[in-house]
Each structure stands twice: as structure tokens, then as C-alpha cells.
Short mmCIF file of C-alpha atoms and ligand atoms in Angstrom, two decimals:
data_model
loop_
_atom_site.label_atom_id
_atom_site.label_comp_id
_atom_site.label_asym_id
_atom_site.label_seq_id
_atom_site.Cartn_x
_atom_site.Cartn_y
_atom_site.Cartn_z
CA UNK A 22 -23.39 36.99 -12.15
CA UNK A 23 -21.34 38.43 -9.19
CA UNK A 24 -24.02 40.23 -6.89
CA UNK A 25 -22.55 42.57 -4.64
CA UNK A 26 -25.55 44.72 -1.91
CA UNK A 27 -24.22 48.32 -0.68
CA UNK A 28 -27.34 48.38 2.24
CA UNK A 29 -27.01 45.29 4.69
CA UNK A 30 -26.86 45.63 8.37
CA UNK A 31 -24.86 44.59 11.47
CA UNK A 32 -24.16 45.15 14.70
CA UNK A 33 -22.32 43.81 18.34
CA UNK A 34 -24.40 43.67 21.25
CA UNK A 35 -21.35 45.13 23.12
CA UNK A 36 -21.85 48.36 21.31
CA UNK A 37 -25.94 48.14 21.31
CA UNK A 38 -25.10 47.93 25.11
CA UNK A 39 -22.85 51.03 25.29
CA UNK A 40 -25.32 52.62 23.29
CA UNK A 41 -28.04 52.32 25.44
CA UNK A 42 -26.94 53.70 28.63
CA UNK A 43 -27.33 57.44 26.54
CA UNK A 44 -30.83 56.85 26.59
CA UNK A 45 -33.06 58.52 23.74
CA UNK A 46 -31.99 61.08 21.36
CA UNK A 47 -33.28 64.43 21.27
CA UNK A 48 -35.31 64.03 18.43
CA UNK A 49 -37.07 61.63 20.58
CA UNK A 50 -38.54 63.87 23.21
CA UNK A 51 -42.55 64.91 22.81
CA UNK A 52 -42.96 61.13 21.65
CA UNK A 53 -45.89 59.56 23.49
CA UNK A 54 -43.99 56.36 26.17
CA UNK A 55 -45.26 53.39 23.72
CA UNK A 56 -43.66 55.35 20.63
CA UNK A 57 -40.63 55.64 22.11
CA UNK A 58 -40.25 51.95 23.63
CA UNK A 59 -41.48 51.00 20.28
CA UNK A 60 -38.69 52.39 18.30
CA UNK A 61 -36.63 51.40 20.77
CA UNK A 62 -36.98 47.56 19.94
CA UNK A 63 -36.80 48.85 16.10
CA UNK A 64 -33.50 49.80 16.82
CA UNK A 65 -32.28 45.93 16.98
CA UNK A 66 -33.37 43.02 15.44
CA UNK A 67 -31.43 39.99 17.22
CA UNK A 68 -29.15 37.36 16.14
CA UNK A 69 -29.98 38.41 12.04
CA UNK A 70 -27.87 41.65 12.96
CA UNK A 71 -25.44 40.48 15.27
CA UNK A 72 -24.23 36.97 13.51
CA UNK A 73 -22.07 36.64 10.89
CA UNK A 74 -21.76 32.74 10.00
CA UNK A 75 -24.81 31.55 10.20
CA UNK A 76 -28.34 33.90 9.59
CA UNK A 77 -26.34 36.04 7.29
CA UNK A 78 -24.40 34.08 4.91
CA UNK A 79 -26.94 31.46 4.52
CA UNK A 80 -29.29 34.61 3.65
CA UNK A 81 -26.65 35.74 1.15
CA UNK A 82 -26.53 31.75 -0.17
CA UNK A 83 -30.47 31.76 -0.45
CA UNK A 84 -29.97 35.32 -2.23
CA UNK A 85 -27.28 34.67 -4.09
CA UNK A 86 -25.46 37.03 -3.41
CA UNK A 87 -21.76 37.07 -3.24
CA UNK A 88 -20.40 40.16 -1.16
CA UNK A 89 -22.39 42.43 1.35
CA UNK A 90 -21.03 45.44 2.19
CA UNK A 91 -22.07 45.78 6.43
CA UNK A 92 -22.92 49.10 8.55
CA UNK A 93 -24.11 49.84 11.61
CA UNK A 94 -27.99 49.23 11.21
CA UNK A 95 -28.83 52.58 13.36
CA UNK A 96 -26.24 55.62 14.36
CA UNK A 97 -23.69 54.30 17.30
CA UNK A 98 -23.04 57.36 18.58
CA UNK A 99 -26.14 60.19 17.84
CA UNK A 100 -27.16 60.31 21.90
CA UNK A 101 -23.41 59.97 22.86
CA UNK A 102 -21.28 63.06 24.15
CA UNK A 103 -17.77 63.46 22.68
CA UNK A 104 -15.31 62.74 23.43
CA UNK A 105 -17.09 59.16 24.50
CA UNK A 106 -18.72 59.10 20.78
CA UNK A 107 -15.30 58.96 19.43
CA UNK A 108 -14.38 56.09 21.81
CA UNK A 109 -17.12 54.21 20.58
CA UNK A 110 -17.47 54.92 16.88
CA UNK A 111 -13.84 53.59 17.16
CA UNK A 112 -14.57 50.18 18.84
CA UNK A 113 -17.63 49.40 16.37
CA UNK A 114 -15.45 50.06 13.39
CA UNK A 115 -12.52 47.94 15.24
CA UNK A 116 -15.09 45.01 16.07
CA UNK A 117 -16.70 45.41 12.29
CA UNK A 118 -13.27 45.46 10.64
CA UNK A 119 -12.30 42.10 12.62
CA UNK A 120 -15.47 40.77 11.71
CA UNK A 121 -14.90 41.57 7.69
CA UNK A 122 -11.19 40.38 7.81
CA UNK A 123 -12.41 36.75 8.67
CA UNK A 124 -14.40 37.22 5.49
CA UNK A 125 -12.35 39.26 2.85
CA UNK A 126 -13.84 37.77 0.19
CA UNK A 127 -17.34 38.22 1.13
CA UNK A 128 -17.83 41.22 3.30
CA UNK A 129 -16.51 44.53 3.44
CA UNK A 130 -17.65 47.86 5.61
CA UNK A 131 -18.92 50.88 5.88
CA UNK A 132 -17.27 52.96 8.74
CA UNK A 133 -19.50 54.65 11.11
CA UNK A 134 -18.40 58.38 12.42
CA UNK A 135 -18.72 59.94 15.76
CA UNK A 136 -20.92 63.46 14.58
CA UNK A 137 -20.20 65.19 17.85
CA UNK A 138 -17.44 65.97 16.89
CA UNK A 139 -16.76 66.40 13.22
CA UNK A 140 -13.07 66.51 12.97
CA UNK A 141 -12.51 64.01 15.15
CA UNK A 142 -15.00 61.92 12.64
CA UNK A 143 -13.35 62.95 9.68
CA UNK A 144 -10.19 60.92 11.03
CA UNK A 145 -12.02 58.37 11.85
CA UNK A 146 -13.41 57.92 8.64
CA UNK A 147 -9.78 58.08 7.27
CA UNK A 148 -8.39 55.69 10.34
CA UNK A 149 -11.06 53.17 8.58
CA UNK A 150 -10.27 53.39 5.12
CA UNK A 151 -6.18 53.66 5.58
CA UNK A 152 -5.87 51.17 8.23
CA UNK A 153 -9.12 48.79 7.54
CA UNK A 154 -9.76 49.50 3.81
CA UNK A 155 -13.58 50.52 4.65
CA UNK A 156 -15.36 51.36 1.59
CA UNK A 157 -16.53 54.94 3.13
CA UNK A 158 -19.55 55.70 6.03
CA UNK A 159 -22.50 55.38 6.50
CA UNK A 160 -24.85 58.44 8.07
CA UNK A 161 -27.98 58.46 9.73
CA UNK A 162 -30.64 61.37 10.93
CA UNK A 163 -29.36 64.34 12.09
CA UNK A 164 -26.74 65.02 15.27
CA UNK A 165 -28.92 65.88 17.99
CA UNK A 166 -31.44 68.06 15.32
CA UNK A 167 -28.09 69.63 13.90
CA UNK A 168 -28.58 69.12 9.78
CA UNK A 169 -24.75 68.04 8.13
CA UNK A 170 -25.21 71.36 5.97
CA UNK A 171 -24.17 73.30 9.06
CA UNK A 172 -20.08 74.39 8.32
CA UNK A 173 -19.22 72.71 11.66
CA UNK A 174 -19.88 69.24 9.34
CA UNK A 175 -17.78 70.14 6.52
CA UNK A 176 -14.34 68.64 7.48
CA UNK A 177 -16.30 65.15 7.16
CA UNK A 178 -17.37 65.63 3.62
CA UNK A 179 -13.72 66.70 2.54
CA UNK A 180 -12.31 64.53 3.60
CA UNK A 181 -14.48 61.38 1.64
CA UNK A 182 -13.80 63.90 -0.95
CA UNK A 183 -9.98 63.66 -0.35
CA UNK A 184 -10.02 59.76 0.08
CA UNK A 185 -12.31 59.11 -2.92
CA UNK A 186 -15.03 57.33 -0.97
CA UNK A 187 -18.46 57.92 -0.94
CA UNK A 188 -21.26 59.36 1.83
CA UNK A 189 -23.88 56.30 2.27
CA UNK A 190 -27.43 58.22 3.78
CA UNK A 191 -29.58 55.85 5.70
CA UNK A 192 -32.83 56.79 7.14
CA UNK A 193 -33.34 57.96 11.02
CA UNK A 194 -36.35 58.49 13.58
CA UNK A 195 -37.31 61.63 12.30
CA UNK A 196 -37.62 64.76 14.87
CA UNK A 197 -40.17 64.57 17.37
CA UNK A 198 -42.05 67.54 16.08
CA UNK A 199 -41.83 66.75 12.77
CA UNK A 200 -43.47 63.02 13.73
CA UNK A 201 -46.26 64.93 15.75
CA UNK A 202 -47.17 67.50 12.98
CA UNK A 203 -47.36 65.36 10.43
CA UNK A 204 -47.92 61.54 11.10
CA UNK A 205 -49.96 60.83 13.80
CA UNK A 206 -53.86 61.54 13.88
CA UNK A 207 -56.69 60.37 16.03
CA UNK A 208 -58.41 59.49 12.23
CA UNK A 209 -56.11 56.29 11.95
CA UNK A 210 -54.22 54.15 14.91
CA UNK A 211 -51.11 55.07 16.57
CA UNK A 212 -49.48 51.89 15.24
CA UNK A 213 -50.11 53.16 11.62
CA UNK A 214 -49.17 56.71 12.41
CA UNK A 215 -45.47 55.02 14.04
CA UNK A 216 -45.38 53.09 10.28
CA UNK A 217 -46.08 56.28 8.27
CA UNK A 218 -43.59 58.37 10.34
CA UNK A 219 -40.81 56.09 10.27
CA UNK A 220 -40.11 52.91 7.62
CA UNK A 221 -43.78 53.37 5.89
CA UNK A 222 -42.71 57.21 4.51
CA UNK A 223 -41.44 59.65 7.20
CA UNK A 224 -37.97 59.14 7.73
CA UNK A 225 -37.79 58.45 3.94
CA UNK A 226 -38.18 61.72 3.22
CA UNK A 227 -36.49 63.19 6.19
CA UNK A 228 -33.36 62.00 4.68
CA UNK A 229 -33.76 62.12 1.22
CA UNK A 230 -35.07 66.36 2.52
CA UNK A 231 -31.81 66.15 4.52
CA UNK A 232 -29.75 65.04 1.53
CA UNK A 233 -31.24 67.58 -0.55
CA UNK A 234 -29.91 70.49 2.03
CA UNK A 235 -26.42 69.33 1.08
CA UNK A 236 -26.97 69.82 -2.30
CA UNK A 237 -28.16 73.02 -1.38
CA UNK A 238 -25.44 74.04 0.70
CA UNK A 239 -23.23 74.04 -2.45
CA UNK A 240 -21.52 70.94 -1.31
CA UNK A 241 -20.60 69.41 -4.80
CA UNK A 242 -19.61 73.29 -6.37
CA UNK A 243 -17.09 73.03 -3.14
CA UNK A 244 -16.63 69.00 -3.54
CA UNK A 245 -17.27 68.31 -7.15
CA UNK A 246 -15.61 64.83 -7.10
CA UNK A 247 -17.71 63.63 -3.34
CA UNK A 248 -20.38 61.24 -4.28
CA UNK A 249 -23.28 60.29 -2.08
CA UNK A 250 -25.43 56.95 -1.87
CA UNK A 251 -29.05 57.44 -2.00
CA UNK A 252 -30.90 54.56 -0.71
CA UNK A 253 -35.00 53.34 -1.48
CA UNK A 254 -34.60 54.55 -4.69
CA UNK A 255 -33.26 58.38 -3.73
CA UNK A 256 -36.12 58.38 -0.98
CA UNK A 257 -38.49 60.22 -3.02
CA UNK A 258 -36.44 63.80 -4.01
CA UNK A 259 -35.99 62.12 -7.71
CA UNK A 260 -39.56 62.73 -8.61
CA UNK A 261 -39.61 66.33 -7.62
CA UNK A 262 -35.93 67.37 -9.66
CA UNK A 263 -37.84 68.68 -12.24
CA UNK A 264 -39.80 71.00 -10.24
CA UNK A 265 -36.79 72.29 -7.99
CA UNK A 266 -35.00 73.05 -11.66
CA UNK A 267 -38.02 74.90 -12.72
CA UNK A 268 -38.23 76.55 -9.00
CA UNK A 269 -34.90 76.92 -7.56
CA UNK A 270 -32.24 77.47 -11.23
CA UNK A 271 -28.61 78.63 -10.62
CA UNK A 272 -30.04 82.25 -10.32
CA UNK A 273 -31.38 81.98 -7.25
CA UNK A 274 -29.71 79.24 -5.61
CA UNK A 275 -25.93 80.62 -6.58
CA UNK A 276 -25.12 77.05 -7.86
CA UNK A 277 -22.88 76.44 -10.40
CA UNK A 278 -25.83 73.50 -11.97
CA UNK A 279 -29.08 72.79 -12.04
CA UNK A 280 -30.36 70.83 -8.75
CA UNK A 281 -30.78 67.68 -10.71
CA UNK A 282 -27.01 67.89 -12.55
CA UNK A 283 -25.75 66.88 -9.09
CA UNK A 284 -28.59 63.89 -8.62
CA UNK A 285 -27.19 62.58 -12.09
CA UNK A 286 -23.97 63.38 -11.24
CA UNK A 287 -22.30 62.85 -8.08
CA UNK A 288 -25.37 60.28 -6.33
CA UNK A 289 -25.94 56.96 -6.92
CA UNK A 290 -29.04 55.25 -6.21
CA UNK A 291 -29.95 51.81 -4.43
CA UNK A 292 -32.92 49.94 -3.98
CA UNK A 293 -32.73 48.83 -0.49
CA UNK A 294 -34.91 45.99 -0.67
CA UNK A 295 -37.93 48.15 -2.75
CA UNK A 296 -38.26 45.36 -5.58
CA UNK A 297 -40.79 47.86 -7.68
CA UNK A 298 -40.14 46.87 -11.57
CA UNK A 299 -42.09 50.11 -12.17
CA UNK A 300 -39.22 52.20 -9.91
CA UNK A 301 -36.62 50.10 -11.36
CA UNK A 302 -37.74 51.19 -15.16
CA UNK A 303 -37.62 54.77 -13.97
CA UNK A 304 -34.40 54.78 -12.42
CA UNK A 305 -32.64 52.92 -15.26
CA UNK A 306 -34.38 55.39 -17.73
CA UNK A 307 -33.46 58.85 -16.13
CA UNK A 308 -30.41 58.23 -14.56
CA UNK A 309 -28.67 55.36 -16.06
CA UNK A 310 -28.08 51.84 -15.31
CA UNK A 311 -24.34 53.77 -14.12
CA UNK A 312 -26.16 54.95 -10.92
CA UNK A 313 -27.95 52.21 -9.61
CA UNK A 314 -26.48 50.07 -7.10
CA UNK A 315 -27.69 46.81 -5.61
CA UNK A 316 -28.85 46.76 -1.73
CA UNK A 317 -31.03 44.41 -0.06
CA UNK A 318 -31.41 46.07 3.61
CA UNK A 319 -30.54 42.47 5.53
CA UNK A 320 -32.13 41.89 7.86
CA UNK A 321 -35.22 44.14 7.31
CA UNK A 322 -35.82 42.61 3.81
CA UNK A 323 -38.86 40.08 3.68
CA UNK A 324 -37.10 37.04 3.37
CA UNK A 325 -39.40 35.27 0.95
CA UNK A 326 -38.27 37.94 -2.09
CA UNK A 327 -35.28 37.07 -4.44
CA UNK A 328 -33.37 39.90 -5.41
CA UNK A 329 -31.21 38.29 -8.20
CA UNK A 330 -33.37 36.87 -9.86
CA UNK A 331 -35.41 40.29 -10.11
CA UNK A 332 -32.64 41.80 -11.12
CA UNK A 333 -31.66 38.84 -13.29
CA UNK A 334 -34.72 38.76 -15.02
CA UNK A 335 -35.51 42.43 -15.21
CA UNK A 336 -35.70 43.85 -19.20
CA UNK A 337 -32.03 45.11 -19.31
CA UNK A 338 -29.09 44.07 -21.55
CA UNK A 339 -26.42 42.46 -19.64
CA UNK A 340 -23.68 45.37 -19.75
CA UNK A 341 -26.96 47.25 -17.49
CA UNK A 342 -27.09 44.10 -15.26
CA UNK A 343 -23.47 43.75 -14.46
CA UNK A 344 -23.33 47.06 -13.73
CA UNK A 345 -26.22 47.13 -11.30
CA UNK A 346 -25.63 43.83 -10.20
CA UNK A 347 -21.72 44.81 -9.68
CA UNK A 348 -19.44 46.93 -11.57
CA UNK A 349 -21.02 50.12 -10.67
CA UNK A 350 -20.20 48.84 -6.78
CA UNK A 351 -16.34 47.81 -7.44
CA UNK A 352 -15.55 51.12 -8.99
CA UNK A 353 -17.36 53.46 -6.69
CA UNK A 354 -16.02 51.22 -3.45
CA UNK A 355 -12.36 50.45 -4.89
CA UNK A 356 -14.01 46.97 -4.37
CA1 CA B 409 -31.66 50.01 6.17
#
């Protein structure tokens, strides 16, 4: 079966190098000196990011898995002024479209968009998918604590809309404040509270929170054919639609549909390397084996785990498991 993976990471050290100069974000100030050089060596994880022919197709060999579809593991631009962040969002989708047309068959790209400055990123996005044939962009956090909801973002949005690709959302360090209210405590180590604030459960639900504003905002009412990509299993908000329904209906929110119509509707969900047969039941039950997308999060994945042959021997039919495994993917990225 033909696996294609939506979630899988790359970058150039030329752009990690660019990158750096900006020092740390915003959402980075208030964090104790060890958090923030921590997350700093978060940010990049070696030759497994950086190489193409070796680490990562003999991963996708021992995986079995036939295409990955690459992004820029964290944001290349979120501590970057324009107009610089459009200079550079425009060399890492250069040096990741080279990169994916030595491998047609095997790899294909998310762009990455410069969120200073939203129009400007809206032409990137469509530079990448005109000239490039990138499969949409990837997002990450927030720009500089500025949520996408904001009207200034909106140009972006339309225009996926307008080229019929989709919004990927990948997690981000969440806010400084947020990380200091809620995850760390003198109760448990700091080590543990940098886990729970970040990969363990914070910026899981920062996004997935972040996501969720969109929705609010009205965005599919004003974009009704935009679709969004929800990764570690819609990072948490799909076990709370039921309450938003009950809580926030069309009469107060001045939507068109209930919360969760536009969860079932216009998102589709990925695993991300969460191999949980119990979250895998649930997803396939509510929202449909037509949602669910395969993504393994290279390199972050723990090598040891097979993906195909959980989702090979998972208790679907196999019209559920070509879908997951790679339909839903080739329709959804013109693939
Ligand atoms: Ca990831």
C-alpha cells in the first residue's frame, strides 16, 4: 500500500544560520536562561533534518513509506523583521523546492510564509504553489504574540482558499506567560515543567486553542472551501466539540454552523507520530476515515515504532486504509 506522511521535517543549516542572528522571539522573554538555551537546541536536530539521501530515505525505507511531504521543522521567519522575513521565507522555499525536484517522486513541500507581513506571504504562498507546485504551508505559533484571527492575517487564508490548498498548523513555544502560569511549579522539576509546556501538552493546545480562534473568527462562513490540517490528532479541541456546541451554538457565536460542522468539515486530522489505537478508533469513528491523514513527525518520531504496519494492521476495511494511508493525501494535496 502506497504510504504517503503530511508531518515530516527539514531544514538547511544556511537558513538555521540566518535565523539565528534574530535571536529569541518574543514569546520567549520571562523564560528562566536554561529554558531558553534549552529550546533553543529543540529548535534543530542535526543531520536527521538537514539530509536528504541518507538519514531520511533510509527512515522512509525502514518505514515504508513512499512519499513525505517536508516543512520547515520550526517557523523561519517568526523573530525576523520584514522586509528581511520575506527574503528568507523565499530562500528556504527556493532551497526546499531544489531539494524536492531531485526527488519528484518521493518528496514534495510545504511552503513556509513570512507572517510579518501578510500580503507579502500570501504571494509567497502562491510563488510556491505556481512556480514549485508546493502542496500549501505550513504555520507555526503566533507572529510575535499576534493570533492569525487578527484581519491583518486574512489575505493569507484567501488566498489557500483561492489556490485550493490547505493551512498545515504545527505546534510552537508557547508565550512566555502562558509557560509561567501554567507549566512550571517548584512541586515537580524544571525539566518536566519545559516537557509539559512544550511537546509533553502545552504547545499542543496552544495551537489546537489557536486553531480554534479561526474557527471562531468566522473564517470558513467567509472561506467555506479553505481546509486546515490538524496535527496529534486535532491537538486536543476534538474532545471538547461537544461542549463548545452545547456552549457557544450559532446564536451566540453569529456562525452560520455549529463549532464542530467546521471540525468535520473543512479539517483534516493527522497523527503525527501518536500511534494510540485507542485515538485512532475515535478519530475513524467521529470523523471518518475521509479526515485522517498519515504523518510521522521525522525526525522527532521514536525510531523503533512502525507506522505501516500500525496502520496496516489496524481493524479497518481497506477502502479506510487507502484512504488514510493515501488517497485522502493525493486529493487534498493535488498529489
Ligand atoms: Ca512536528
Amino acid at each position: 500500500m502506497k504510504i504517503i506522511t503530511v508531518e515530516e521535517h527539514f531544514t538547511d543549516p544556511r537558513i538555521v544560520q540566518a535565523n539565528s542572528v534574530y535571536g529569541d522571539t518574543s514569546a520567549m522573554e520571562g523564560l528562566p536562561e536554561k529554558v531558553r538555551q534549552s529550546y533553543n537546541r529543540m529548535r534543530f536536530t542535526g543531520e536527521r533534518l538537514t539530509d536528504v539521501d541518507t538519514f531520511r530515505f533510509d527512515f522512509m525505507k525502514e518505514q515504508k513509506v513512499d512519499m513525505q511531504v517536508l516543512s520547515y521543522t520550526s517557523p523561519v521567519s517568526d523573530r525576523v523583521p520584514a522586509p528581511q522575513a520575506v527574503q528568507l521565507c523565499r530562500q528556504a522555499n527556493d532551497i526546499l523546492a531544489e531539494v524536492v525536484s531531485r526527488h519528484s517522486t518521493r518528496l514534495a513541500a510545504f511552503a513556509t510564509l513570512p507572517m510579518a507581513d501578510p500580503e507579502q506571504a500570501a504571494q509567497e504562498l502562491e510563488r510556491c504553489v505556481k512556480k514549485y507546485h508546493f502542496c500549501g504551508a505550513l504555520i507555526t505559533g503566533t507572529w510575535q504574540g499576534q493570533f492569525y484571527d487578527s484581519e491583518r492575517f486574512f489575505p493569507i487564508f484567501a488566498k489557500a482558499a483561492e489556490l485550493d490548498v490547505p493551512i498545515s498548523w504545527h505546534p510552537e513555544f508557547p508565550d512566555a506567560k502562558i509557560q509561567n502560569y501554567y507549566y512550571f511549579s517548584n512541586a515537580y522539576s524544571l525539566q518536566t515543567g519545559m516537557q509539559f509546556a512544550t511537546a509533553g501538552f502545552g504547545w499542543h493546545l496552544d495551537v489546537g486553542l489557536h486553531m480554534t480562534r479561526l474557527v471562531l473568527s468566522g473564517i470558513f462562513d467567509k472561506l467555506p472551501t479553505l481546509k486546515f490540517i490538524s496535527g496529534h490528532w486535532g491537538e486536543a479541541i476534538p474532545f471538547m466539540l461537544d461542549r463548545m456546541d452545547q456552549i457557544m451554538c450559532p446564536q451566540t457565536t453569529g456562525l452560520k454552523k455549529k463549532i464542530s460542522a467546521y471540525y468535520h468539515e473543512n479539517v483534516y486530522f493527522t497523527p503525527s507520530g501518536i500511534l494510540s489505537k485507542d485515538m485512532f478508533g475515535y478519530f475513524v469513528k467521529v470523523f471518518g476515515a475521509q479526515r485522517i491523514i498519515w504523518a510521522l513527525d521525522y525526525p522527532y518520531i521514536p525510531f523503533h515504532s512502525c507506522s505501516t504496519d500500525f496502520l496496516l494492521n489496524a481493524n479497518l476495511t481497506e477502502s479506510e486504509k487507502h484512504l488514510i494511508a493515501h488517497e485522502n493525501a493525493e486529493k487534498l494535496l493535488h498529489l
